[in-house]
């Protein structure tokens, strides 16, 4: 039986096919917070979502730099997270943090894109699985055929069934409170004052290309915000937001949108 392609490679193939059919394309970029919440087809016919787990703004910069001369890009909608403002993706990192997607060395290899997301495991299985899996999640997916059939990419880049149901946050917090402390990893290597280096890479590029860009902050649960305050991360996030106010950008902040379910 043929091994399934990684979600990343599925997206690349779908995008390359879409480029052949459209004179211009609009992109949705960012982490799984964006991937799971915005269906490109709901915005328009020429929207494509190249977003995924852990994708940081530097990886989105690598992506855009690769496709800037391959297709006309009118508009970009990109999510922002704390890990887009780390002082370094390489220094003081654990195997998983600061977050990165890990697939963007497909477009360009450098000291950041070549960081292996799950170093020890990937070193062990690299030779066997390099053509089929790009990270641990894909390897696990291959073991579960139900997962494989469920998690596939649409022609516009949306990960089908990535988010197919709503949850009661109060009940979920009682049964699995650790889910609401994921921002511990999101703030790994984030310091005050905010480091805008990687943000500026992306922002300077879109300005040079004259691409209309909307920066998006997705809704956060009340538990996310409560726990962020407990750990003192609210001050770091406020510093990031204040730093962005000095930029001539369009920022849509839905962080305080009510998310009871």
C-alpha positions as a LaTeX table, in Angstrom:
\begin{tabular}{lrrr}
\hline
Residue & $x$ (\AA) & $y$ (\AA) & $z$ (\AA) \\
\hline
Unk1 & 0.00 & 0.00 & 0.00 \\
Unk2 & 1.37 & 3.43 & $-0.94$ \\
Unk3 & 2.37 & 5.57 & 2.04 \\
Unk4 & 0.37 & 8.80 & 2.49 \\
Unk5 & 1.98 & 12.13 & 1.69 \\
Unk6 & 2.51 & 14.58 & 4.53 \\
Unk7 & $-0.03$ & 17.37 & 4.92 \\
Unk8 & 2.73 & 19.83 & 4.06 \\
Unk9 & 3.49 & 18.18 & 0.73 \\
Unk10 & $-0.21$ & 17.89 & $-0.03$ \\
Unk11 & $-0.52$ & 21.65 & 0.42 \\
Unk12 & 2.44 & 22.35 & $-1.84$ \\
Unk13 & 0.94 & 20.23 & $-4.61$ \\
Unk14 & $-2.52$ & 21.81 & $-4.23$ \\
Unk15 & $-1.04$ & 25.31 & $-4.31$ \\
Unk16 & 1.09 & 24.64 & $-7.38$ \\
Unk17 & $-2.00$ & 23.31 & $-9.12$ \\
Unk18 & $-4.04$ & 26.34 & $-8.09$ \\
Unk19 & $-1.38$ & 28.71 & $-9.43$ \\
Unk20 & $-1.83$ & 27.20 & $-12.87$ \\
Unk21 & $-5.54$ & 28.07 & $-12.79$ \\
Unk22 & $-5.51$ & 31.59 & $-11.30$ \\
Unk23 & $-3.86$ & 34.82 & $-12.39$ \\
Unk24 & $-3.65$ & 35.94 & $-8.76$ \\
Unk25 & $-3.98$ & 34.32 & $-5.33$ \\
Unk26 & $-4.68$ & 35.53 & $-1.79$ \\
Unk27 & $-3.00$ & 33.71 & 1.08 \\
Unk28 & $-3.96$ & 32.73 & 4.62 \\
Unk29 & $-0.80$ & 32.17 & 6.65 \\
Unk30 & 0.01 & 31.31 & 10.26 \\
Unk31 & $-0.19$ & 28.56 & 12.84 \\
Unk32 & $-2.88$ & 25.96 & 13.53 \\
Unk33 & $-4.91$ & 28.69 & 15.28 \\
Unk34 & $-5.50$ & 30.15 & 11.83 \\
Unk35 & $-5.56$ & 26.84 & 9.99 \\
Unk36 & $-8.37$ & 25.53 & 12.18 \\
Unk37 & $-10.57$ & 28.61 & 12.09 \\
Unk38 & $-10.51$ & 30.09 & 8.57 \\
Unk39 & $-11.83$ & 28.13 & 5.60 \\
Unk40 & $-10.40$ & 29.80 & 2.47 \\
Unk41 & $-13.45$ & 28.91 & 0.34 \\
Unk42 & $-15.63$ & 30.98 & 2.67 \\
Unk43 & $-13.70$ & 34.14 & 1.73 \\
Unk44 & $-13.39$ & 33.75 & $-2.03$ \\
Unk45 & $-12.46$ & 31.50 & $-4.90$ \\
Unk46 & $-8.84$ & 32.57 & $-5.16$ \\
Unk47 & $-7.90$ & 32.19 & $-1.48$ \\
Unk48 & $-5.43$ & 29.53 & $-0.38$ \\
Unk49 & $-4.50$ & 28.55 & 3.18 \\
Unk50 & $-0.85$ & 27.71 & 3.69 \\
Unk51 & $-1.00$ & 27.55 & 7.48 \\
Unk52 & $-0.19$ & 24.75 & 9.87 \\
Unk53 & 0.94 & 23.56 & 13.27 \\
Unk54 & 3.63 & 25.72 & 14.84 \\
Unk55 & 4.14 & 27.84 & 11.72 \\
Unk56 & 5.91 & 31.02 & 12.78 \\
Unk57 & 6.23 & 34.31 & 10.94 \\
Unk58 & 9.77 & 33.58 & 9.78 \\
Unk59 & 8.56 & 30.42 & 8.05 \\
Unk60 & 5.75 & 32.44 & 6.45 \\
Unk61 & 8.45 & 34.86 & 5.26 \\
Unk62 & 10.36 & 31.96 & 3.69 \\
Unk63 & 7.17 & 30.79 & 2.01 \\
Unk64 & 6.33 & 34.23 & 0.63 \\
Unk65 & 9.87 & 34.82 & $-0.57$ \\
Unk66 & 9.65 & 31.55 & $-2.50$ \\
Unk67 & 6.33 & 32.30 & $-4.22$ \\
Unk68 & 6.67 & 36.07 & $-4.75$ \\
Unk69 & 7.77 & 35.64 & $-8.37$ \\
Unk70 & 5.64 & 32.59 & $-9.13$ \\
Unk71 & 2.20 & 34.17 & $-8.81$ \\
Unk72 & 0.65 & 37.60 & $-8.30$ \\
Unk73 & $-0.38$ & 37.99 & $-4.66$ \\
Unk74 & $-3.11$ & 40.51 & $-3.89$ \\
Unk75 & $-3.90$ & 40.03 & $-0.20$ \\
Unk76 & $-2.48$ & 38.15 & 2.78 \\
Unk77 & $-4.24$ & 37.33 & 6.04 \\
Unk78 & $-1.68$ & 36.17 & 8.62 \\
Unk79 & $-2.14$ & 35.21 & 12.25 \\
Unk80 & 0.19 & 36.54 & 14.95 \\
Unk81 & 1.35 & 34.64 & 18.03 \\
Unk82 & 3.84 & 35.28 & 20.86 \\
Unk83 & 6.36 & 32.93 & 19.24 \\
Unk84 & 6.59 & 35.26 & 16.24 \\
Unk85 & 8.51 & 37.63 & 18.54 \\
Unk86 & 11.13 & 35.37 & 20.12 \\
Unk87 & 14.71 & 36.60 & 20.51 \\
Unk88 & 15.92 & 33.40 & 18.85 \\
Unk89 & 14.53 & 30.20 & 17.34 \\
Unk90 & 17.89 & 28.46 & 17.70 \\
Unk91 & 19.30 & 29.46 & 21.09 \\
Unk92 & 18.00 & 27.99 & 24.34 \\
Unk93 & 15.47 & 25.82 & 22.52 \\
Unk94 & 13.95 & 22.54 & 23.57 \\
Unk95 & 12.98 & 19.94 & 20.99 \\
Unk96 & 9.62 & 21.64 & 20.39 \\
Unk97 & 9.99 & 25.26 & 21.53 \\
Unk98 & 10.09 & 27.95 & 20.29 \\
Unk99 & 7.42 & 26.53 & 17.96 \\
Unk100 & 8.13 & 25.94 & 14.31 \\
Unk101 & 6.40 & 23.94 & 11.63 \\
Unk102 & 9.53 & 22.23 & 10.42 \\
Unk103 & 8.58 & 21.81 & 6.77 \\
Unk104 & 9.82 & 25.03 & 5.23 \\
Unk105 & 13.31 & 23.83 & 4.39 \\
Unk106 & 11.42 & 22.43 & 1.40 \\
Unk107 & 11.57 & 25.99 & 0.02 \\
Unk108 & 14.84 & 27.24 & 1.51 \\
Unk109 & 17.38 & 25.74 & 3.86 \\
Unk110 & 19.02 & 27.93 & 6.49 \\
Unk111 & 19.90 & 27.73 & 10.18 \\
Unk112 & 16.25 & 28.17 & 11.23 \\
Unk113 & 14.33 & 26.18 & 8.64 \\
Unk114 & 16.76 & 23.29 & 9.03 \\
Unk115 & 16.01 & 22.95 & 12.75 \\
Unk116 & 14.47 & 19.54 & 13.26 \\
Unk117 & 11.21 & 19.69 & 15.17 \\
Unk118 & 11.67 & 16.35 & 16.90 \\
Unk119 & 15.42 & 15.91 & 16.63 \\
Unk120 & 16.04 & 12.45 & 18.06 \\
Unk121 & 13.10 & 10.74 & 16.38 \\
Unk122 & 13.70 & 12.35 & 13.01 \\
Unk123 & 17.38 & 11.40 & 13.04 \\
Unk124 & 16.35 & 7.78 & 13.62 \\
Unk125 & 13.67 & 7.52 & 10.95 \\
Unk126 & 14.96 & 10.11 & 8.46 \\
Unk127 & 16.29 & 7.79 & 5.77 \\
Unk128 & 13.18 & 5.63 & 5.75 \\
Unk129 & 10.47 & 8.27 & 5.98 \\
Unk130 & 11.93 & 11.48 & 4.48 \\
Unk131 & 9.73 & 11.17 & 1.39 \\
Unk132 & 6.54 & 10.60 & 3.33 \\
Unk133 & 6.58 & 12.35 & 6.73 \\
Unk134 & 7.78 & 15.76 & 7.78 \\
Unk135 & 7.30 & 15.49 & 11.54 \\
Unk136 & 6.19 & 13.22 & 14.37 \\
Unk137 & 2.52 & 14.05 & 13.89 \\
Unk138 & 2.58 & 12.62 & 10.36 \\
Unk139 & 4.33 & 9.49 & 11.61 \\
Unk140 & 1.66 & 8.95 & 14.24 \\
Unk141 & $-1.00$ & 9.62 & 11.63 \\
Unk142 & 0.32 & 6.82 & 9.45 \\
Unk143 & $-0.24$ & 4.37 & 12.31 \\
Unk144 & $-3.90$ & 5.32 & 12.50 \\
Unk145 & $-5.73$ & 4.78 & 9.20 \\
Unk146 & $-8.78$ & 6.61 & 10.52 \\
Unk147 & $-6.56$ & 9.65 & 11.11 \\
Unk148 & $-5.13$ & 9.36 & 7.61 \\
Unk149 & $-8.53$ & 9.30 & 5.97 \\
Unk150 & $-9.71$ & 12.17 & 8.15 \\
Unk151 & $-6.81$ & 14.60 & 7.85 \\
Unk152 & $-6.37$ & 15.57 & 4.22 \\
Unk153 & $-5.96$ & 18.81 & 2.38 \\
Unk154 & $-8.60$ & 20.45 & 0.22 \\
Unk155 & $-7.76$ & 22.06 & $-3.14$ \\
Unk156 & $-7.57$ & 25.43 & $-1.37$ \\
Unk157 & $-5.23$ & 24.25 & 1.37 \\
Unk158 & $-7.72$ & 23.75 & 4.17 \\
Unk159 & $-7.00$ & 20.74 & 6.35 \\
Unk160 & $-10.28$ & 18.87 & 6.08 \\
Unk161 & $-11.85$ & 17.94 & 9.41 \\
Unk162 & $-9.11$ & 19.80 & 11.28 \\
Unk163 & $-11.84$ & 21.32 & 13.38 \\
Unk164 & $-15.18$ & 19.58 & 13.09 \\
Unk165 & $-16.80$ & 20.12 & 16.47 \\
Unk166 & $-17.17$ & 22.62 & 19.29 \\
Unk167 & $-16.22$ & 22.04 & 22.91 \\
Unk168 & $-17.53$ & 23.16 & 26.27 \\
Unk169 & $-14.48$ & 24.91 & 27.68 \\
Unk170 & $-15.60$ & 24.65 & 31.31 \\
Unk171 & $-15.94$ & 20.88 & 31.09 \\
Unk172 & $-12.72$ & 20.54 & 29.10 \\
Unk173 & $-10.81$ & 22.58 & 31.69 \\
Unk174 & $-12.00$ & 20.27 & 34.47 \\
Unk175 & $-11.05$ & 17.07 & 32.64 \\
Unk176 & $-7.80$ & 18.28 & 31.05 \\
Unk177 & $-6.55$ & 21.60 & 32.47 \\
Unk178 & $-3.08$ & 21.13 & 30.95 \\
Unk179 & $-4.51$ & 21.98 & 27.54 \\
Unk180 & $-4.87$ & 25.57 & 28.73 \\
Unk181 & $-1.18$ & 25.98 & 29.58 \\
Unk182 & 0.15 & 25.53 & 26.06 \\
Unk183 & 1.20 & 29.17 & 26.03 \\
Unk184 & 4.12 & 28.18 & 28.24 \\
Unk185 & 5.71 & 26.98 & 25.04 \\
Unk186 & 4.38 & 29.88 & 23.00 \\
Unk187 & 6.36 & 32.31 & 25.19 \\
Unk188 & 9.58 & 30.30 & 25.23 \\
Unk189 & 12.40 & 32.77 & 24.35 \\
Unk190 & 10.01 & 35.74 & 24.35 \\
Unk191 & 11.49 & 38.68 & 26.25 \\
Unk192 & 10.73 & 42.32 & 26.98 \\
Unk193 & 11.16 & 44.54 & 25.05 \\
Unk194 & 9.61 & 42.66 & 22.14 \\
Unk195 & 11.90 & 41.45 & 19.38 \\
Unk196 & 10.42 & 42.55 & 16.05 \\
Unk197 & 13.25 & 41.16 & 13.92 \\
Unk198 & 11.31 & 38.29 & 12.38 \\
Unk199 & 8.13 & 40.32 & 12.10 \\
Unk200 & 10.09 & 42.99 & 10.21 \\
Unk201 & 11.48 & 40.40 & 7.79 \\
Unk202 & 7.94 & 39.56 & 6.77 \\
Unk203 & 6.50 & 43.08 & 6.98 \\
Unk204 & 9.32 & 44.65 & 4.95 \\
Unk205 & 8.86 & 42.02 & 2.25 \\
Unk206 & 5.12 & 42.54 & 1.87 \\
Unk207 & 5.68 & 46.30 & 1.70 \\
Unk208 & 8.28 & 45.90 & $-1.03$ \\
Unk209 & 5.81 & 43.74 & $-2.97$ \\
Unk210 & 2.90 & 46.11 & $-2.30$ \\
Unk211 & 0.70 & 43.32 & $-0.95$ \\
Unk212 & $-2.30$ & 44.28 & 1.17 \\
Unk213 & $-1.77$ & 42.46 & 4.46 \\
Unk214 & $-4.05$ & 41.98 & 7.43 \\
Unk215 & $-2.48$ & 40.80 & 10.68 \\
Unk216 & $-4.89$ & 38.72 & 12.75 \\
Unk217 & $-4.99$ & 37.82 & 16.43 \\
Unk218 & $-7.36$ & 34.92 & 16.93 \\
Unk219 & $-9.81$ & 34.59 & 19.87 \\
Unk220 & $-8.48$ & 33.21 & 23.16 \\
Unk221 & $-10.39$ & 31.38 & 25.86 \\
Unk222 & $-10.92$ & 32.88 & 29.30 \\
Unk223 & $-8.75$ & 30.13 & 30.75 \\
Unk224 & $-5.92$ & 30.94 & 28.39 \\
Unk225 & $-6.00$ & 34.55 & 29.57 \\
Unk226 & $-6.37$ & 33.64 & 33.26 \\
Unk227 & $-3.38$ & 31.32 & 33.15 \\
Unk228 & $-1.37$ & 33.81 & 31.11 \\
Unk229 & $-1.83$ & 36.36 & 33.88 \\
Unk230 & $-0.83$ & 33.82 & 36.52 \\
Unk231 & 2.47 & 33.27 & 34.73 \\
Unk232 & 3.07 & 36.95 & 34.04 \\
Unk233 & 2.89 & 36.53 & 30.29 \\
Unk234 & 0.19 & 39.17 & 29.97 \\
Unk235 & 2.84 & 41.88 & 30.40 \\
Unk236 & 4.96 & 40.40 & 27.61 \\
Unk237 & 1.97 & 40.21 & 25.31 \\
Unk238 & 0.96 & 43.78 & 26.12 \\
Unk239 & 4.48 & 44.89 & 25.23 \\
Unk240 & 4.22 & 43.11 & 21.87 \\
Unk241 & 0.87 & 44.75 & 21.11 \\
Unk242 & 2.21 & 48.17 & 22.07 \\
Unk243 & 5.21 & 47.66 & 19.81 \\
Unk244 & 2.92 & 46.83 & 16.91 \\
Unk245 & 1.01 & 50.07 & 17.42 \\
Unk246 & 4.08 & 51.92 & 16.18 \\
Unk247 & 3.92 & 50.03 & 12.88 \\
Unk248 & 1.83 & 51.16 & 9.93 \\
Unk249 & $-0.10$ & 47.90 & 9.72 \\
Unk250 & $-3.68$ & 46.71 & 9.64 \\
Unk251 & $-4.25$ & 44.64 & 12.77 \\
Unk252 & $-7.48$ & 42.80 & 13.51 \\
Unk253 & $-7.50$ & 41.83 & 17.17 \\
Unk254 & $-10.22$ & 39.33 & 18.07 \\
Unk255 & $-8.49$ & 38.14 & 21.23 \\
Unk256 & $-11.32$ & 39.23 & 23.50 \\
Unk257 & $-14.06$ & 37.76 & 21.34 \\
Unk258 & $-16.39$ & 35.65 & 23.51 \\
Unk259 & $-15.47$ & 31.95 & 23.18 \\
Unk260 & $-17.65$ & 30.03 & 25.61 \\
Unk261 & $-17.71$ & 26.86 & 23.49 \\
\hline
\end{tabular}
